[in-house]
XYZ file of C-alpha atoms in Angstrom:
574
model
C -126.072 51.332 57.406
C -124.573 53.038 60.344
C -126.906 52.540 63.289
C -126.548 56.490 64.548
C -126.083 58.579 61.195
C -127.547 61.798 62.990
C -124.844 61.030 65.290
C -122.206 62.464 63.026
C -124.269 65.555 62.842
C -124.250 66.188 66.381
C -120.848 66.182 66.437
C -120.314 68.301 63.710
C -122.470 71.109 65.146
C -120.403 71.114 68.196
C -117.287 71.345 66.854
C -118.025 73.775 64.427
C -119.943 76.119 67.732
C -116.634 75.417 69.388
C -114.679 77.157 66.670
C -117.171 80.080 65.669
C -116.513 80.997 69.847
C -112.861 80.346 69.775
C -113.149 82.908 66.375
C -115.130 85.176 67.850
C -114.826 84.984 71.763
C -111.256 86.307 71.505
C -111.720 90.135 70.449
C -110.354 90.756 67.183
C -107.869 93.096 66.383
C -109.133 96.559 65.700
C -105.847 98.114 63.946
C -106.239 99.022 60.324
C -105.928 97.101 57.629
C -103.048 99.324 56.183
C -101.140 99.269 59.715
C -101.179 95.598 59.745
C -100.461 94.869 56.381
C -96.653 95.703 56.747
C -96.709 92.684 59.470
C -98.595 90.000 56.784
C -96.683 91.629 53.699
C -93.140 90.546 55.135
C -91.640 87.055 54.808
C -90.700 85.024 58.176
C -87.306 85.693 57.624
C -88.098 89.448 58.074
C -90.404 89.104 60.537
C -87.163 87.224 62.583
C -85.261 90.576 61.911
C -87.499 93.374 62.368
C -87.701 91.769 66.114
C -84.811 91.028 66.619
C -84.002 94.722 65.658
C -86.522 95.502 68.520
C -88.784 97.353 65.641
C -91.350 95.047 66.082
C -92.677 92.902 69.101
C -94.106 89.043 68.393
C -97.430 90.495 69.683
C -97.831 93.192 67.028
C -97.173 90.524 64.189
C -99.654 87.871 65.995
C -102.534 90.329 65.845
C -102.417 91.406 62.287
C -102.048 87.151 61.210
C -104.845 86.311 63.332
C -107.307 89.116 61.701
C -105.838 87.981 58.362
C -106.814 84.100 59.329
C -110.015 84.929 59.925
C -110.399 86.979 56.848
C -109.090 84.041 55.112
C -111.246 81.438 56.718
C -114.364 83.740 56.245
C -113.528 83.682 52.494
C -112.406 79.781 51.366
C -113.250 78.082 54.740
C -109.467 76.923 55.418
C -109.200 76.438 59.607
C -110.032 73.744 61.648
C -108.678 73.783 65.339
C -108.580 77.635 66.066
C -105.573 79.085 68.978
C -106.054 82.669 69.314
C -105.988 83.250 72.799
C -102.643 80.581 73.427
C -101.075 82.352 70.255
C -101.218 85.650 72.137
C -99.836 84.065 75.529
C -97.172 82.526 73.397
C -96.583 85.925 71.280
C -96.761 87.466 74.994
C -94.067 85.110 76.597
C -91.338 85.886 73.832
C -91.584 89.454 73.662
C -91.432 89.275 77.473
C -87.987 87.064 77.318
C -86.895 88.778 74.399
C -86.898 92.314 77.074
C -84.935 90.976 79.606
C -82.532 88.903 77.486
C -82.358 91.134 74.452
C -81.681 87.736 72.355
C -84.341 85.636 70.084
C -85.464 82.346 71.394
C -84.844 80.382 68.494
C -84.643 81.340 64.685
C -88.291 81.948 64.473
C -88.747 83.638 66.754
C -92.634 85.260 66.448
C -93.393 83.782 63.241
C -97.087 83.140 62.847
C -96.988 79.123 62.256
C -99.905 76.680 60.941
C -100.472 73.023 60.902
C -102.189 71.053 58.673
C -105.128 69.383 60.824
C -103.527 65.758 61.238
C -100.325 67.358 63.567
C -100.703 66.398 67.512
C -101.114 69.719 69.368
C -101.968 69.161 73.039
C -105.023 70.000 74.173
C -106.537 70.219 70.339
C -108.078 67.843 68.174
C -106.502 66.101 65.197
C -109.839 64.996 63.292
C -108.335 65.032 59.629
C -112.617 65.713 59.256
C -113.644 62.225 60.760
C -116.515 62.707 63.299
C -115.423 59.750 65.377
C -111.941 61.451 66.114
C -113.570 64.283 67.685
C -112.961 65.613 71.389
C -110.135 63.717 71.503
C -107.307 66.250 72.427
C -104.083 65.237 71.831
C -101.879 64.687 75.166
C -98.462 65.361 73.731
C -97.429 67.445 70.473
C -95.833 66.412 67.333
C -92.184 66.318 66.982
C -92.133 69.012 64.551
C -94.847 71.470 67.406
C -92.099 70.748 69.335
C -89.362 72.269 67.611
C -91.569 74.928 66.380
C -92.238 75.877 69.497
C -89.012 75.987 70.931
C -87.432 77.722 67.796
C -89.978 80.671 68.665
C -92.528 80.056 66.346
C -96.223 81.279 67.523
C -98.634 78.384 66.538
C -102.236 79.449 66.187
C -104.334 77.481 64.055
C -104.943 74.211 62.231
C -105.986 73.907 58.449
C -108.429 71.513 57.024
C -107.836 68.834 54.536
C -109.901 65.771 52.732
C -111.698 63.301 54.125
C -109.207 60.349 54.600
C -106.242 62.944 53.030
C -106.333 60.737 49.790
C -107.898 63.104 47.570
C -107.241 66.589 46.218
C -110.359 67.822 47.110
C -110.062 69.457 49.997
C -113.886 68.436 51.966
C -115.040 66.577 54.581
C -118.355 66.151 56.963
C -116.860 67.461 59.497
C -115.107 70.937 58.717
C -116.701 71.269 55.180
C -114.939 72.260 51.518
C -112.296 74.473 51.413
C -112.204 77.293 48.315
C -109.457 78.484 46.172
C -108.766 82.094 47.704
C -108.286 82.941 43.865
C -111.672 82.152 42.506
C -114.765 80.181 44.761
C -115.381 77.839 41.913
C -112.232 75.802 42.383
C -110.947 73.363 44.826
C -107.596 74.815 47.337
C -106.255 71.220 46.259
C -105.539 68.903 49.145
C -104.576 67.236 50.887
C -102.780 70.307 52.522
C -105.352 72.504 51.306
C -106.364 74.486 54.059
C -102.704 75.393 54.815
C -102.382 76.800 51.263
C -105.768 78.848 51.081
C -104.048 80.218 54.497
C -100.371 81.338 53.009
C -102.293 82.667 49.791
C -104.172 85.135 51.953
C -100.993 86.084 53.546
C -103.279 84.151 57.116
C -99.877 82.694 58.092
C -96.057 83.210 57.897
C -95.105 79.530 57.716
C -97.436 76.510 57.293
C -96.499 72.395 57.637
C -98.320 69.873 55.622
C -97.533 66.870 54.426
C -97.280 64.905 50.836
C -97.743 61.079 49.794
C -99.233 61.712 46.326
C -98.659 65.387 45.576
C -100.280 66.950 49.347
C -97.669 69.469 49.329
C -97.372 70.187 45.729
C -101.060 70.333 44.386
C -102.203 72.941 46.815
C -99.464 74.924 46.367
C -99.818 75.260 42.633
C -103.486 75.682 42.618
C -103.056 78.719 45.145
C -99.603 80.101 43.901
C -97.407 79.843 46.876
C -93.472 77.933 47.629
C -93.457 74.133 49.042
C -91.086 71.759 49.417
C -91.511 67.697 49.568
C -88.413 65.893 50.916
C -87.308 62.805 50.397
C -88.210 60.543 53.522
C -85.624 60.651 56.826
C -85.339 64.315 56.197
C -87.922 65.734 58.748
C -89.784 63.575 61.686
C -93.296 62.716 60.801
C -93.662 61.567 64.083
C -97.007 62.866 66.383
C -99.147 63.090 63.235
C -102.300 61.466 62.404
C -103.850 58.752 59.721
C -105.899 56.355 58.474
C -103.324 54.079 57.322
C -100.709 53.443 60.207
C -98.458 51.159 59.386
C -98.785 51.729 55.812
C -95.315 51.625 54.266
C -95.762 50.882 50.566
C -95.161 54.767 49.959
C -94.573 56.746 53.104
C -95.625 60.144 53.124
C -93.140 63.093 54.441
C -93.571 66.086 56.228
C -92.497 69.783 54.855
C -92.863 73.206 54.631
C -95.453 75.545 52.818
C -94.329 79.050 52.755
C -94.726 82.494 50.677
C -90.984 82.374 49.166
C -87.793 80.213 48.831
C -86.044 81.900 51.606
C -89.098 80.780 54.214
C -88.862 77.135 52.927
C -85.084 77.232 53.567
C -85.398 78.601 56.854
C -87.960 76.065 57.870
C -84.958 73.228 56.412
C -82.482 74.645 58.529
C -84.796 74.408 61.981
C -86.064 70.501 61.271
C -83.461 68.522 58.914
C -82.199 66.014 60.838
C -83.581 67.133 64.484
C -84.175 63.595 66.139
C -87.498 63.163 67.810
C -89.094 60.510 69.989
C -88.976 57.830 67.538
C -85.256 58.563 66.460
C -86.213 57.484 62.760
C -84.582 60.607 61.105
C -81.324 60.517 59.373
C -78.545 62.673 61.251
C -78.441 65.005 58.128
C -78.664 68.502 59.318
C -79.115 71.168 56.591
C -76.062 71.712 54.326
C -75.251 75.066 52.942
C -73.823 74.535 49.325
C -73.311 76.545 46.365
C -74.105 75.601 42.874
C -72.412 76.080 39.820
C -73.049 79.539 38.233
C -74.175 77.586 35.028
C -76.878 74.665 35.689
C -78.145 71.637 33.997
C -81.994 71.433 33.600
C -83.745 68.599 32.064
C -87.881 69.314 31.498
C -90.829 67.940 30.166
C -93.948 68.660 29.039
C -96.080 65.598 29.044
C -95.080 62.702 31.224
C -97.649 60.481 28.448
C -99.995 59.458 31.545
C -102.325 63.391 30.577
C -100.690 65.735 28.107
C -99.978 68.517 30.331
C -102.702 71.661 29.179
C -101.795 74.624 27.319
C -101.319 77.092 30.147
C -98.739 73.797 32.141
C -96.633 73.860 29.174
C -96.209 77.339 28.878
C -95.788 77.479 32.856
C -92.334 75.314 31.966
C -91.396 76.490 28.491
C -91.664 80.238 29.659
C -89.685 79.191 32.871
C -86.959 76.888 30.712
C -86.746 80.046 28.192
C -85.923 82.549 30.550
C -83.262 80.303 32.765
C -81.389 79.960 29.069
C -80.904 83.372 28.546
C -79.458 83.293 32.100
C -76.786 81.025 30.651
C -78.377 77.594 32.061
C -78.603 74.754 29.612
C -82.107 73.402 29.857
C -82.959 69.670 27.514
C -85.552 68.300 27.201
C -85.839 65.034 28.490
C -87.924 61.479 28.202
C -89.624 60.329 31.152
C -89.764 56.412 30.938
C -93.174 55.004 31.741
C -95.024 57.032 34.345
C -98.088 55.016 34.051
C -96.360 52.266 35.776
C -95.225 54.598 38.490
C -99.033 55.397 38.973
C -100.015 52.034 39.072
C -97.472 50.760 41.606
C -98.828 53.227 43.373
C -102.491 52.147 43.544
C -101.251 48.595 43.632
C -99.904 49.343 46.659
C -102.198 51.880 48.088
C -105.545 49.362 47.452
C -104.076 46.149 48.114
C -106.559 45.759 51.567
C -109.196 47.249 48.887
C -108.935 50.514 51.325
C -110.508 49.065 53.974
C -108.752 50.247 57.059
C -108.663 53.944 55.197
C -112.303 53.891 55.281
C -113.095 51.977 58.394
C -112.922 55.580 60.121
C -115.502 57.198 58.294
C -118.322 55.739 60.471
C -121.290 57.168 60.047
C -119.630 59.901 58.287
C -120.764 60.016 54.447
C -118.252 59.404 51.806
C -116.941 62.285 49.662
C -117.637 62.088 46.507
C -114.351 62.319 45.421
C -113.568 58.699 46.903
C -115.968 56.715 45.578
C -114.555 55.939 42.273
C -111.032 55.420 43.994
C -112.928 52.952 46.484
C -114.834 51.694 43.879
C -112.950 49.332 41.815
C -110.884 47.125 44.632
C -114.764 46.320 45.340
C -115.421 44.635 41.682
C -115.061 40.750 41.318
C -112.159 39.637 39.262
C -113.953 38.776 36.292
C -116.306 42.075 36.033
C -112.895 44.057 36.171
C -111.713 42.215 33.646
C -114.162 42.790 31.925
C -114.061 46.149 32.354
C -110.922 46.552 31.447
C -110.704 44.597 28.209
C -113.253 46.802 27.157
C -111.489 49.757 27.696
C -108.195 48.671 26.112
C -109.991 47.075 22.984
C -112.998 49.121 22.224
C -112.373 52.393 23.760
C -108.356 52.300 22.804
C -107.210 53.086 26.445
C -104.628 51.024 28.029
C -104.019 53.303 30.511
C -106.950 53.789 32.160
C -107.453 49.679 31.536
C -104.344 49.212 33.481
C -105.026 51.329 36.090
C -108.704 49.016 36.568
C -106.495 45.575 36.863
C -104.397 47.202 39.261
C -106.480 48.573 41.919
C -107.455 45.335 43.811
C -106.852 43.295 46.925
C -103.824 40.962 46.555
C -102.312 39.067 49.285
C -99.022 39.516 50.628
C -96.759 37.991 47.447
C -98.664 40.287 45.492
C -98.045 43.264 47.555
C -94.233 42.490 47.667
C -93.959 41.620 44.188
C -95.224 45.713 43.800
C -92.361 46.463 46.275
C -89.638 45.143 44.073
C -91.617 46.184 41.180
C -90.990 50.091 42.893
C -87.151 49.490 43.370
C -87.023 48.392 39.780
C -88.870 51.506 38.975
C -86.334 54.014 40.900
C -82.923 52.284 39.355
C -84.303 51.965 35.953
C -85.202 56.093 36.592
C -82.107 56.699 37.814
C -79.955 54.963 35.197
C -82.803 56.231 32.436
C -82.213 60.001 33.324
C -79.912 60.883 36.008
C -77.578 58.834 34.611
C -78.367 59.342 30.589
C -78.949 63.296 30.808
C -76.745 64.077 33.622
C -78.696 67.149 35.072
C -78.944 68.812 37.560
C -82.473 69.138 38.026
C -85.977 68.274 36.650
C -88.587 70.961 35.616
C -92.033 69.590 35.239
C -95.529 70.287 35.091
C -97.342 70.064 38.547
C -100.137 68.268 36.959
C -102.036 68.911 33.545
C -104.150 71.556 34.597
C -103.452 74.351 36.842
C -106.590 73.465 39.357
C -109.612 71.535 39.134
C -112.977 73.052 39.745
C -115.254 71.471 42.807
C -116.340 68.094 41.891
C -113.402 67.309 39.330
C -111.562 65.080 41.353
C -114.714 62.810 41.794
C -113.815 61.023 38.112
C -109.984 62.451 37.852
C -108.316 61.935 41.024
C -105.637 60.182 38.334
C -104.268 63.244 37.437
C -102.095 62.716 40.402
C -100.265 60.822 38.607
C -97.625 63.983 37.770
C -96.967 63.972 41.465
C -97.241 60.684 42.264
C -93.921 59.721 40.402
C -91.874 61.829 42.651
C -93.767 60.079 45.593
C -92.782 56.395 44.207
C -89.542 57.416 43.551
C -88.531 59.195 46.972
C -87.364 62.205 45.146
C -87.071 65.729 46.818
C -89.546 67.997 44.947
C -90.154 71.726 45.292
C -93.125 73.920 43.772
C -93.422 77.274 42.624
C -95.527 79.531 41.065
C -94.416 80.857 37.676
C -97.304 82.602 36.186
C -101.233 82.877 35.671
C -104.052 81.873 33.484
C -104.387 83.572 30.331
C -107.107 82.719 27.967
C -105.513 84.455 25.223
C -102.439 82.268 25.233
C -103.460 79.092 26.934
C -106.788 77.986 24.601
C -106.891 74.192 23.384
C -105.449 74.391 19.564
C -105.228 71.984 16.769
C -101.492 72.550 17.095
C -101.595 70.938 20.869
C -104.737 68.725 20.007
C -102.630 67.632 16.967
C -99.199 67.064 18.849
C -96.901 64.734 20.824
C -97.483 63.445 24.423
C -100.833 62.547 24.348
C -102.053 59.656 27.224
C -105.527 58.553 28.363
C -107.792 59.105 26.149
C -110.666 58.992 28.440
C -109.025 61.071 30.991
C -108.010 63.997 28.002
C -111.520 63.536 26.756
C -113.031 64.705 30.261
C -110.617 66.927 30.928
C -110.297 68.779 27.357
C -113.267 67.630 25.234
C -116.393 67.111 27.500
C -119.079 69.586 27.415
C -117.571 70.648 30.479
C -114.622 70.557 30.451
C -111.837 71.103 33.466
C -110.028 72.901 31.862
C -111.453 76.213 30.769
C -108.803 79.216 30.447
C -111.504 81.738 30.429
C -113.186 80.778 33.390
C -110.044 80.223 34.887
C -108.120 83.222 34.109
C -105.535 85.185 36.199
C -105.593 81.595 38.489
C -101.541 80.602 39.207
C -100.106 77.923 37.280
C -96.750 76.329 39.021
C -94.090 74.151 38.265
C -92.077 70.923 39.920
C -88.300 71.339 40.212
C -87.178 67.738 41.090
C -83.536 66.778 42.513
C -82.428 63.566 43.658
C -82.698 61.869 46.612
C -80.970 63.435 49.776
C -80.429 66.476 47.251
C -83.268 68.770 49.307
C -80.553 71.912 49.737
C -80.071 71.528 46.296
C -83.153 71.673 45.653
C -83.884 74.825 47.554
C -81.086 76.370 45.692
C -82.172 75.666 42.204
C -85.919 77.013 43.398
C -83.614 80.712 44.095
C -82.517 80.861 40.883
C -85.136 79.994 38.886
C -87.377 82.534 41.464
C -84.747 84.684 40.628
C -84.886 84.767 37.135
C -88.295 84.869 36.693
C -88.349 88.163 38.613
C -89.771 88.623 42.047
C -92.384 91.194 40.719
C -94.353 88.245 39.033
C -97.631 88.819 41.562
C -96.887 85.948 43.950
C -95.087 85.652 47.321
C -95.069 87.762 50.713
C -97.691 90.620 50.352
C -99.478 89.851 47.181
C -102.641 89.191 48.313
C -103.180 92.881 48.826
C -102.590 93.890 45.688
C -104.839 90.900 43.906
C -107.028 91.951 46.500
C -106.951 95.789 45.030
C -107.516 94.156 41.692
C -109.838 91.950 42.191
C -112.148 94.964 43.288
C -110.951 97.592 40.374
């Protein structure tokens, strides 16, 4: 056992006294709620012009997003590293420049800007919730603070994520558990979790997170706001924090949370291509192009790893039904094999048996929702055998009995043998659909349910696995939110039960079937349920565009985006 476990306690106190002052030593705003709603109701695109008009100042919109991040941390617990008082000498420099010079620093100019905890900002922290990385300020920022920074964007707080970032659960020991701003009962998703609690309480303008298994994705569908995950060499990753440097298997990218398609592309446009100190991104800066007026859509319903739930499908069908009477051709398409995508994955991902992840923990407890991911590199060969032959021949599961022989330490043949095994996996994809359904783009399910409650992702961090192919296949991926929960149209049937695209059988039994099961409509009603739209690689403007349209067609009066926490808000309390 660690030798100083209260040690970790200690530490925790402090930091957590250090951000109740920096919440609460810097006087709050004191305008009303109404007056600074028209400041957290508008985009960051039209924050950029109301200033640029000179109707608004960078100051005014700072003050109403720092009373809304407080509200929102008050409520789901979603900020780590807290900047007030810089954000106002920031907001207080521009609108000083922008008097004399009449011109906006940079193209965003005032916008109220988040990080996910793991991005260097000097003179903060970047603890991604391990007690041992604490009071260690960072000395020089992250590429993409940087070019925040000098694009005019006011940065003023951190967001908090899960311990190690290789969960969904987004809780550590040192910050705590973040809450879905929609309902306290479920998890924001993770690992960019804080950052999407934030933008779903209208707390930010623009937030940056990050994505190796579905970081940017999850959280944005469980909370009901826009991301984007690019394809690697889009946007520099470097200044960031984590457990795993070095760890190239499946490298995870950097991109943009925001409250609407226009905010995302904006964000593209400042940090495609913009070199930073490591000069590791590709000189692609972002390309203005313009689809055809009639689009190709394949989709899916089940990818045959977890039959996507009731309310997922509908999420897609309801989005695939109203882009054809648009005139878009939408087929549905087979995905080939996604298990084996999901086990390359945690072949690659556990072949040191997670031991440098988990060497920072320290005395820090393990979260629950690592121990059965941590658990099985530990078994001896035989047991997991074992194991596994049980669950393929008595229980009827080769899924989950592949996924047991997978996880495991293997020594470096093994590990490249998974490498080649993953460029097998993206031609055979590639040749498989690109090439066989010639579309031009993917809808899909986010993952089978729309959110998991606290505690789910202990047994069913595998549900992932929706994400996770887009991860092993380097695909640019954006989310939106299409609709909510609604327990008269998204119940479990015999019609569904009895169906096509049925996978794990234990996973669907714990997830549909248990006693308790995760998914429950009723408790879950009125929660948002988003889709994937998937492109090919290097295809992120495309990507972008195809989110327009189908945000378009769905109709921007759906209860999501820019200002719709107010009126949740209003309902939530009628």
């Amino acid at each position: 056992m660690w030798p100083f476990v209260s040690s970790y306690l200690t530490i925790v106190e402090e930091k957590k006294a250090k951000q109740k002052e920096a919440l609460t030593s810097v006087t709050l705003p004191h305008g009303s709620s109404a007056e600074y709603n028209k400041f957290t109701s508008a985009t960051a695109t039209e924050i950029v012009t109301h200033i640029e008009k000179g109707e608004w100042t960078a100051s005014q919109v700072i003050e109403a997003y720092i009373s809304r991040a407080a509200q929102a941390h008050a409520a789901t617990n979603c900020l780590t590293e807290v900047m007030f008082r810089w954000a106002r000498e920031q907001a207080r420099d521009l609108d000083n420049e922008f008097s004399v010079t009449k011109r906006l620093r940079g193209p965003l100019h005032g916008v109220p800007t988040s990080f996910k905890d793991q991005f260097d900002i000097v003179g903060y922290d970047s603890t991604i919730g391990f007690t041992q990385w604490a009071n260690k300020p960072a000395t020089t920022n992250a590429d993409l603070v940087t070019q925040f920074l000098a694009a005019g964007a006011v940065v003023f707080v951190k967001t908090n994520v899960p311990q190690t970032m290789f969960a969904f659960e987004c809780s550590n020991p040192l910050w705590g558990r973040s809450t879905n701003p929609h309902n306290d009962r479920y998890t924001c998703g993770g690992s960019s979790g804080g950052e999407a609690a934030l933008l779903a309480m209208d707390g930010s303008a623009i937030g940056i997170g990050s994505d190796i298994g579905g970081s940017l994705r999850i959280p944005a569908a469980y909370c009901g706001i826009y991301s984007l995950k690019p394809s690697t060499g889009r946007i520099s990753f470097a200044g960031t924090r984590g457990p795993v440097e070095g760890f190239e298997g499946i490298k995870t990218v950097v991109g943009p949370m925001a409250r609407s398609v226009e905010d995302l592309q904006l964000v593209s446009q400042v940090t495609f291509g913009i070199q930073g100190k490591e000069q590791s991104i590709a000189p692609i800066p972002y390309r203005h192009i313009q689809l055809s007026p009639k689009l190709r859509f394949g989709y899916y319903t089940s990818d045959h790893f977890v039959k996507a739930s009731p309310a997922c499908q509908r999420a897609v069908l309801e989005t695939v039904e109203a882009l054809r009477k648009k005139g878009h051709e939408c087929i549905e398409i087979n995905v080939p094999d996604a298990p084996e995508a999901f086990n390359i994955f945690v072949g690659l991902t556990s072949a040191d048996g997670y031991k440098k992840m988990l060497s920072h923990l320290g005395p820090d407890p393990k979260e629950n929702s690592l121990w059965l991911v941590t658990f099985s590199p530990k078994l001896p060969s035989f047991i997991r055998s074992v194991v596994a032959w049980a669950m393929e021949t008595v229980l009827g599961d080769n899924i989950f009995a592949n996924i047991v022989r997978t996880t495991r330490v293997r020594p470096v043949d093994g590990y490249t043998t998974l490498v080649a095994e993953r460029e097998a996996f993206i031609k055979a994809f590639s040749r498989e659909v690109w090439n066989k359904y010639d579309c031009d783009g993917i809808i899909a399910p986010v993952q089978a349910v729309p959110q998991l409650p606290h505690g789910g992702c202990n047994n069913f961090s595998a549900l992932a696995a929706a994400t996770i192919l887009y991860n092993v296949l380097d695909h640019p991926v954006g989310c939106l939110p299409v609709t909510h929960v609604d327990p008269s149209k998204d119940q479990i049937s015999p019609e569904w039960t009895a169906g096509l695209g049925h996978g794990s059988s234990l996973l669907e039994r714990g997830v549909f079937y248990s006693k308790m099961p995760l998914y429950n409509p009723i408790q879950s009603a009125g929660m948002p349920i988003g889709i994937q739209i998937i492109g090919k690689k290097w295809e992120e403007e495309k990507v972008l565009e195809m989110m327009r349209v189908v945000d378009d067609t769905l109709g921007r009066d759906r209860g999501f985006g820019a200002g719709s926490w107010k009126s949740q808000a209003k309902d939530r309390s009628s």
